[in-house]
Tab-separated table of C-alpha atoms in Angstrom:
chain	number	residue	atom	x	y	z
A	1	MET	CA	17.371	123.523	177.384
A	2	ALA	CA	17.847	123.838	172.976
A	3	THR	CA	19.645	121.299	171.294
A	4	LEU	CA	22.193	121.333	169.585
A	5	LYS	CA	22.978	121.264	166.488
A	6	SER	CA	25.200	118.180	164.890
A	7	ASP	CA	28.142	118.748	163.091
A	8	LEU	CA	29.357	115.582	161.345
A	9	ARG	CA	31.313	116.932	158.952
A	10	VAL	CA	34.935	115.395	158.240
A	11	ARG	CA	37.450	116.355	156.089
A	12	ILE	CA	39.802	113.247	154.074
A	13	GLY	CA	42.226	115.396	152.443
A	14	PRO	CA	40.230	117.810	150.336
A	15	LEU	CA	37.353	116.173	150.333
A	16	GLU	CA	34.348	117.218	152.523
A	17	LEU	CA	32.321	114.719	153.959
A	18	GLN	CA	28.789	115.585	155.507
A	19	ASN	CA	29.586	112.653	157.645
A	20	PRO	CA	32.982	110.247	158.148
A	21	VAL	CA	30.352	106.782	157.850
A	22	LEU	CA	31.750	105.563	154.223
A	23	THR	CA	30.796	101.941	153.364
A	24	ALA	CA	33.683	99.104	152.606
A	25	SER	CA	34.620	98.121	149.183
A	26	GLY	CA	33.947	94.921	148.344
A	27	THR	CA	30.833	94.504	150.754
A	28	PHE	CA	28.549	97.509	149.288
A	29	GLY	CA	28.507	96.363	145.387
A	30	TYR	CA	27.915	99.020	142.877
A	31	ALA	CA	25.766	101.147	145.485
A	32	LYS	CA	22.442	100.347	143.865
A	33	GLU	CA	22.012	96.591	145.436
A	34	PHE	CA	21.478	98.506	148.191
A	35	GLU	CA	19.083	101.209	147.500
A	36	PRO	CA	16.006	99.662	148.968
A	37	PHE	CA	17.153	99.330	152.040
A	38	VAL	CA	19.462	102.335	153.037
A	39	ASN	CA	18.649	106.360	152.294
A	40	LEU	CA	22.185	106.030	149.970
A	41	ASN	CA	22.671	109.996	149.827
A	42	ARG	CA	22.742	109.721	153.227
A	43	LEU	CA	25.873	108.524	153.845
A	44	GLY	CA	29.561	109.799	154.053
A	45	GLY	CA	30.311	108.820	150.957
A	46	ILE	CA	30.771	105.337	148.567
A	47	ILE	CA	33.637	102.956	147.870
A	48	VAL	CA	32.745	100.622	145.555
A	49	LYS	CA	33.518	97.102	144.991
A	50	GLY	CA	37.042	96.819	143.065
A	51	ILE	CA	37.692	97.760	139.699
A	52	SER	CA	40.103	96.188	138.060
A	53	LEU	CA	41.194	96.602	133.657
A	54	GLU	CA	39.459	93.775	132.957
A	55	PRO	CA	36.561	91.930	134.415
A	56	ARG	CA	37.077	88.943	136.664
A	57	LEU	CA	35.008	86.332	137.352
A	58	GLY	CA	36.597	85.642	141.167
A	59	ASN	CA	37.556	82.165	143.034
A	60	PRO	CA	35.202	79.317	142.257
A	61	PRO	CA	32.370	78.491	145.480
A	62	PRO	CA	32.412	78.661	148.446
A	63	ARG	CA	33.705	81.818	148.746
A	64	ILE	CA	32.229	83.036	151.725
A	65	VAL	CA	31.810	80.945	155.036
A	66	GLU	CA	31.223	82.422	157.998
A	67	THR	CA	33.200	82.160	161.623
A	68	ALA	CA	32.991	82.731	165.208
A	69	CYS	CA	32.094	86.459	165.257
A	70	GLY	CA	33.318	87.042	162.075
A	71	MET	CA	33.397	86.080	158.168
A	72	LEU	CA	36.412	84.466	155.939
A	73	ASN	CA	35.734	85.452	152.436
A	74	ALA	CA	37.637	84.219	149.365
A	75	ILE	CA	35.682	86.122	146.444
A	76	GLY	CA	38.976	86.954	144.312
A	77	LEU	CA	37.986	90.616	143.092
A	78	GLU	CA	35.635	89.476	141.284
A	79	ASN	CA	34.465	92.644	138.797
A	80	VAL	CA	33.067	93.600	135.502
A	81	GLY	CA	36.384	95.629	134.409
A	82	VAL	CA	36.817	98.783	134.178
A	83	ASP	CA	35.225	99.921	130.844
A	84	ARG	CA	31.468	98.336	131.526
A	85	PHE	CA	31.536	100.170	135.122
A	86	ILE	CA	32.003	102.935	133.435
A	87	SER	CA	29.151	102.416	131.098
A	88	GLU	CA	26.713	100.365	133.127
A	89	LYS	CA	27.939	101.732	137.029
A	90	MET	CA	28.933	104.886	137.015
A	91	PRO	CA	25.183	106.800	135.356
A	92	TYR	CA	23.372	105.551	138.098
A	93	LEU	CA	26.734	106.649	140.792
A	94	ARG	CA	25.669	109.858	139.060
A	95	THR	CA	22.855	110.564	140.278
A	96	LEU	CA	24.514	110.253	144.130
A	97	THR	CA	24.890	113.543	145.754
A	98	VAL	CA	27.443	111.204	148.280
A	99	PRO	CA	31.417	111.578	147.473
A	100	LEU	CA	31.466	108.167	144.877
A	101	LEU	CA	35.313	106.807	145.915
A	102	VAL	CA	36.243	103.627	143.416
A	103	ASN	CA	39.045	101.887	144.528
A	104	ILE	CA	41.029	99.928	141.914
A	105	LEU	CA	43.392	96.779	141.385
A	106	GLY	CA	46.039	95.752	139.626
A	107	ASP	CA	48.753	93.547	138.900
A	108	SER	CA	51.225	95.702	137.927
A	109	LEU	CA	52.324	99.863	137.782
A	110	ASP	CA	50.588	100.184	134.482
A	111	ASP	CA	47.101	98.574	135.637
A	112	TYR	CA	47.277	101.286	138.070
A	113	ARG	CA	48.566	103.657	136.159
A	114	GLU	CA	46.153	103.090	133.417
A	115	LEU	CA	43.151	102.789	135.830
A	116	ALA	CA	44.161	106.337	137.681
A	117	ARG	CA	44.000	107.225	134.160
A	118	ARG	CA	40.454	106.483	132.713
A	119	LEU	CA	38.686	107.225	136.151
A	120	ASP	CA	40.138	110.378	136.026
A	121	GLU	CA	38.480	111.454	132.895
A	122	VAL	CA	34.865	110.408	134.403
A	123	PRO	CA	32.806	113.046	135.872
A	124	GLY	CA	30.654	111.532	139.222
A	125	ILE	CA	34.046	110.558	140.581
A	126	SER	CA	35.436	112.144	143.545
A	127	GLY	CA	38.090	109.997	144.647
A	128	ILE	CA	40.570	106.434	144.313
A	129	GLU	CA	40.884	103.851	146.880
A	130	ILE	CA	44.177	101.923	145.997
A	131	ASN	CA	44.195	98.520	147.553
A	132	ILE	CA	47.852	97.027	147.230
A	133	SER	CA	46.665	93.806	148.487
A	134	CYS	CA	46.811	92.212	145.235
A	135	PRO	CA	50.053	90.051	143.902
A	136	ASN	CA	52.361	91.862	141.920
A	137	VAL	CA	52.681	89.330	138.798
A	138	LYS	CA	56.034	90.954	137.794
A	139	LYS	CA	57.703	90.400	141.495
A	140	GLY	CA	56.677	86.530	141.790
A	141	GLY	CA	53.625	87.144	143.020
A	142	VAL	CA	54.183	89.432	145.941
A	143	ALA	CA	51.619	91.432	146.974
A	144	PHE	CA	51.888	95.405	147.021
A	145	GLY	CA	51.665	95.731	150.311
A	146	ALA	CA	54.365	93.281	151.577
A	147	SER	CA	57.000	96.206	151.410
A	148	PRO	CA	56.978	99.774	151.879
A	149	GLU	CA	59.206	99.939	148.594
A	150	MET	CA	56.286	98.593	146.518
A	151	ALA	CA	53.453	99.840	148.226
A	152	ALA	CA	55.536	103.899	147.511
A	153	ALA	CA	55.845	102.271	144.173
A	154	VAL	CA	52.273	102.411	143.555
A	155	THR	CA	50.916	105.580	144.901
A	156	ALA	CA	52.996	106.914	143.076
A	157	ALA	CA	52.343	105.800	139.585
A	158	VAL	CA	48.592	106.471	140.363
A	159	ARG	CA	49.132	109.875	142.247
A	160	GLY	CA	50.919	110.811	138.707
A	161	ALA	CA	48.340	109.845	136.567
A	162	THR	CA	45.304	111.298	138.590
A	163	LYS	CA	44.093	114.758	140.575
A	164	LEU	CA	41.860	113.077	142.368
A	165	PRO	CA	42.026	112.381	146.022
A	166	VAL	CA	44.530	109.250	146.374
A	167	ILE	CA	43.484	106.771	149.694
A	168	VAL	CA	45.345	103.822	150.018
A	169	LYS	CA	44.213	101.022	152.012
A	170	LEU	CA	46.817	99.287	154.294
A	171	SER	CA	46.913	95.187	154.688
A	172	PRO	CA	46.774	94.392	158.207
A	173	ASN	CA	49.152	91.435	157.431
A	174	ILE	CA	53.179	92.756	157.453
A	175	SER	CA	55.056	93.433	160.866
A	176	ASP	CA	55.035	97.034	161.083
A	177	ILE	CA	52.068	98.790	158.938
A	178	THR	CA	52.751	102.739	160.179
A	179	VAL	CA	56.228	101.991	158.042
A	180	MET	CA	53.926	101.093	155.579
A	181	ALA	CA	51.514	104.488	156.208
A	182	LYS	CA	54.482	106.672	156.091
A	183	ALA	CA	56.671	105.291	152.581
A	184	VAL	CA	52.458	106.263	151.323
A	185	GLU	CA	52.270	109.363	152.485
A	186	ALA	CA	55.613	110.195	151.524
A	187	ALA	CA	54.295	108.688	147.559
A	188	GLY	CA	52.205	111.040	147.709
A	189	ALA	CA	48.768	109.695	148.817
A	190	ASP	CA	46.574	112.069	150.247
A	191	ALA	CA	45.214	109.139	153.183
A	192	VAL	CA	45.266	105.772	154.291
A	193	SER	CA	42.614	103.620	155.194
A	194	LEU	CA	43.200	100.015	157.042
A	195	ILE	CA	42.700	97.318	158.139
A	196	ASN	CA	42.165	95.303	155.620
A	197	THR	CA	41.576	91.897	155.820
A	198	LEU	CA	43.493	89.124	157.961
A	199	ILE	CA	44.195	86.104	156.289
A	200	GLY	CA	43.043	83.032	157.785
A	201	MET	CA	41.231	79.973	156.866
A	202	ALA	CA	38.501	77.287	158.640
A	203	ILE	CA	38.355	73.250	157.225
A	204	ASN	CA	35.547	71.090	158.156
A	205	ALA	CA	36.332	68.967	160.925
A	206	GLU	CA	33.748	65.733	159.738
A	207	THR	CA	34.643	66.013	156.564
A	208	ARG	CA	38.372	66.889	156.334
A	209	ARG	CA	37.922	69.665	153.880
A	210	PRO	CA	38.309	73.815	154.092
A	211	ARG	CA	35.483	75.678	153.667
A	212	LEU	CA	36.768	77.719	150.786
A	213	ALA	CA	37.500	76.384	147.795
A	214	ASN	CA	40.841	79.088	147.664
A	215	ILE	CA	41.252	76.958	151.182
A	216	ILE	CA	42.372	80.606	153.089
A	217	GLY	CA	40.514	83.732	153.088
A	218	GLY	CA	40.770	87.247	153.984
A	219	LEU	CA	39.254	87.187	157.855
A	220	SER	CA	36.638	90.185	158.313
A	221	GLY	CA	34.196	91.263	161.100
A	222	PRO	CA	34.105	92.294	164.877
A	223	ALA	CA	36.723	89.308	165.137
A	224	ILE	CA	39.248	91.454	164.095
A	225	LYS	CA	37.887	94.344	165.409
A	226	PRO	CA	40.639	95.136	168.303
A	227	ILE	CA	43.728	94.442	165.818
A	228	ALA	CA	42.243	96.743	163.402
A	229	LEU	CA	41.715	99.405	166.656
A	230	ARG	CA	45.580	99.540	167.775
A	231	MET	CA	46.403	99.644	164.455
A	232	VAL	CA	44.462	102.709	164.014
A	233	TRP	CA	46.022	104.550	167.228
A	234	GLN	CA	49.665	103.270	166.037
A	235	THR	CA	49.045	104.852	162.146
A	236	ALA	CA	47.414	107.836	163.095
A	237	GLN	CA	50.042	109.031	165.382
A	238	ALA	CA	52.910	108.044	162.941
A	239	VAL	CA	51.347	109.825	159.664
A	240	SER	CA	49.819	113.484	159.111
A	241	ILE	CA	47.344	112.341	156.387
A	242	PRO	CA	43.756	111.544	157.922
A	243	VAL	CA	42.993	107.480	158.534
A	244	ILE	CA	39.976	105.957	157.774
A	245	GLY	CA	38.963	102.899	160.115
A	246	ILE	CA	37.923	99.591	159.154
A	247	GLY	CA	37.711	96.522	160.788
A	248	GLY	CA	34.494	95.305	162.562
A	249	ILE	CA	32.240	97.804	163.070
A	250	SER	CA	28.896	97.562	163.595
A	251	THR	CA	27.359	99.939	165.749
A	252	ALA	CA	27.734	103.997	166.775
A	253	GLU	CA	30.043	103.216	169.614
A	254	ASP	CA	32.586	101.083	167.123
A	255	ALA	CA	33.064	103.830	164.967
A	256	VAL	CA	33.521	106.324	168.360
A	257	GLU	CA	36.036	104.443	169.284
A	258	PHE	CA	37.479	104.143	166.343
A	259	LEU	CA	37.829	108.326	165.655
A	260	LEU	CA	39.041	108.653	169.371
A	261	ALA	CA	41.998	106.365	168.430
A	262	GLY	CA	42.689	108.954	165.647
A	263	ALA	CA	40.348	107.492	162.696
A	264	THR	CA	38.819	110.856	160.528
A	265	ALA	CA	36.483	108.857	159.010
A	266	VAL	CA	34.974	104.867	158.639
A	267	GLN	CA	34.574	101.874	156.489
A	268	ILE	CA	31.698	100.144	157.108
A	269	GLY	CA	32.350	96.262	155.375
A	270	THR	CA	30.804	92.835	157.000
A	271	ALA	CA	27.700	94.764	159.059
A	272	ASN	CA	25.999	95.748	155.407
A	273	PHE	CA	25.634	91.894	155.064
A	274	TYR	CA	23.620	90.865	157.974
A	275	ASP	CA	21.956	94.433	158.210
A	276	PRO	CA	21.726	95.916	154.960
A	277	SER	CA	20.769	99.348	156.412
A	278	ALA	CA	23.930	99.358	159.347
A	279	ALA	CA	25.458	102.841	157.763
A	280	GLU	CA	22.717	104.810	158.289
A	281	LYS	CA	21.956	103.434	161.567
A	282	ILE	CA	25.606	104.121	162.592
A	283	ILE	CA	24.825	108.263	161.561
A	284	SER	CA	22.018	108.249	163.240
A	285	GLY	CA	24.262	106.913	166.158
A	286	LEU	CA	26.861	109.267	166.372
A	287	GLU	CA	24.370	112.364	166.285
A	288	ALA	CA	22.778	110.551	169.129
A	289	TYR	CA	26.452	110.247	170.828
A	290	LEU	CA	26.865	113.940	170.351
A	291	GLN	CA	24.041	115.326	171.515
A	292	ARG	CA	24.528	112.745	174.761
A	293	HIS	CA	27.545	113.877	174.807
A	294	ASN	CA	26.954	117.717	174.648
A	295	GLU	CA	29.113	117.489	171.425
A	296	GLU	CA	28.944	119.831	168.353
A	297	ARG	CA	31.276	118.625	166.592
A	298	ILE	CA	32.323	114.388	165.822
A	299	SER	CA	35.828	116.579	164.244
A	300	ASN	CA	36.071	116.441	168.705
A	301	LEU	CA	36.742	113.079	169.053
A	302	ILE	CA	39.020	112.110	166.242
A	303	GLY	CA	42.095	111.578	168.429
A	304	ALA	CA	40.507	112.480	171.734
A	305	LEU	CA	41.575	109.390	173.164
A	306	ASP	CA	42.653	109.695	177.020
A	307	THR	CA	45.483	107.393	177.403
A	308	GLY	CA	46.618	108.652	181.251
A	309	GLY	CA	49.238	110.003	179.882
A	310	LYS	CA	50.962	106.840	178.061
């Protein structure tokens, strides 16, 4: 029998991806670091680490600690700043053929608006992902993702400053993530990505001290996958824009689960640290899954979860 040709293409708003596997911001550096380990042009897309207006040094070490089935990080959003990103990182990134998305972060609406304006003018950038887990200094340090009104405001600010597709990365550290998703959809987001890390901490019982210098950090990895799956499933039913799933995805089977739950694409994060070629392996695994199940298109899996009518 002839083997079906697997069609892995998906659409995120106006963006067509050759497959649904992207790299998660903060786990893939500026891409060049992973060139020895993975064929970057085989990826569905690359999301670089979060970029701010000015360079950030991040938190003091230790700022990463392994936990049961996961990892806590308190990097502190270290990055080179938008000017150096454009001048130093973009020349290499422009040589890649896959879509490049830039994660942005700020302390005020003006920060986000200005970042979007500057990046809008840079050739080679395919879209913007907004990190709304950052504190709004003008609102007493409350995270933009803490209320639907603040999330909508930052989304609208970015939407008004760029023609690029806008993805909003949602925090799970709220009571109802679907309310947040609806708010940013109404404010002009082309897609949402979820989930960002869960807030956690780790303690050294022998020294009786926190394992992170920052005391608390963001929990990621397989430990959060069931929570991420649940939130993706709920969000996909609540909004009409694409949902990008994040959280503990390390195998093709994990990725398929997120697609069945309603995700249009997925991001690979923590797995990049212990297997730098994880994303490419997942793409190959998705092709094998389609062959095994006699499916021609990956898009047929999106939202195809059989809940037995529940």
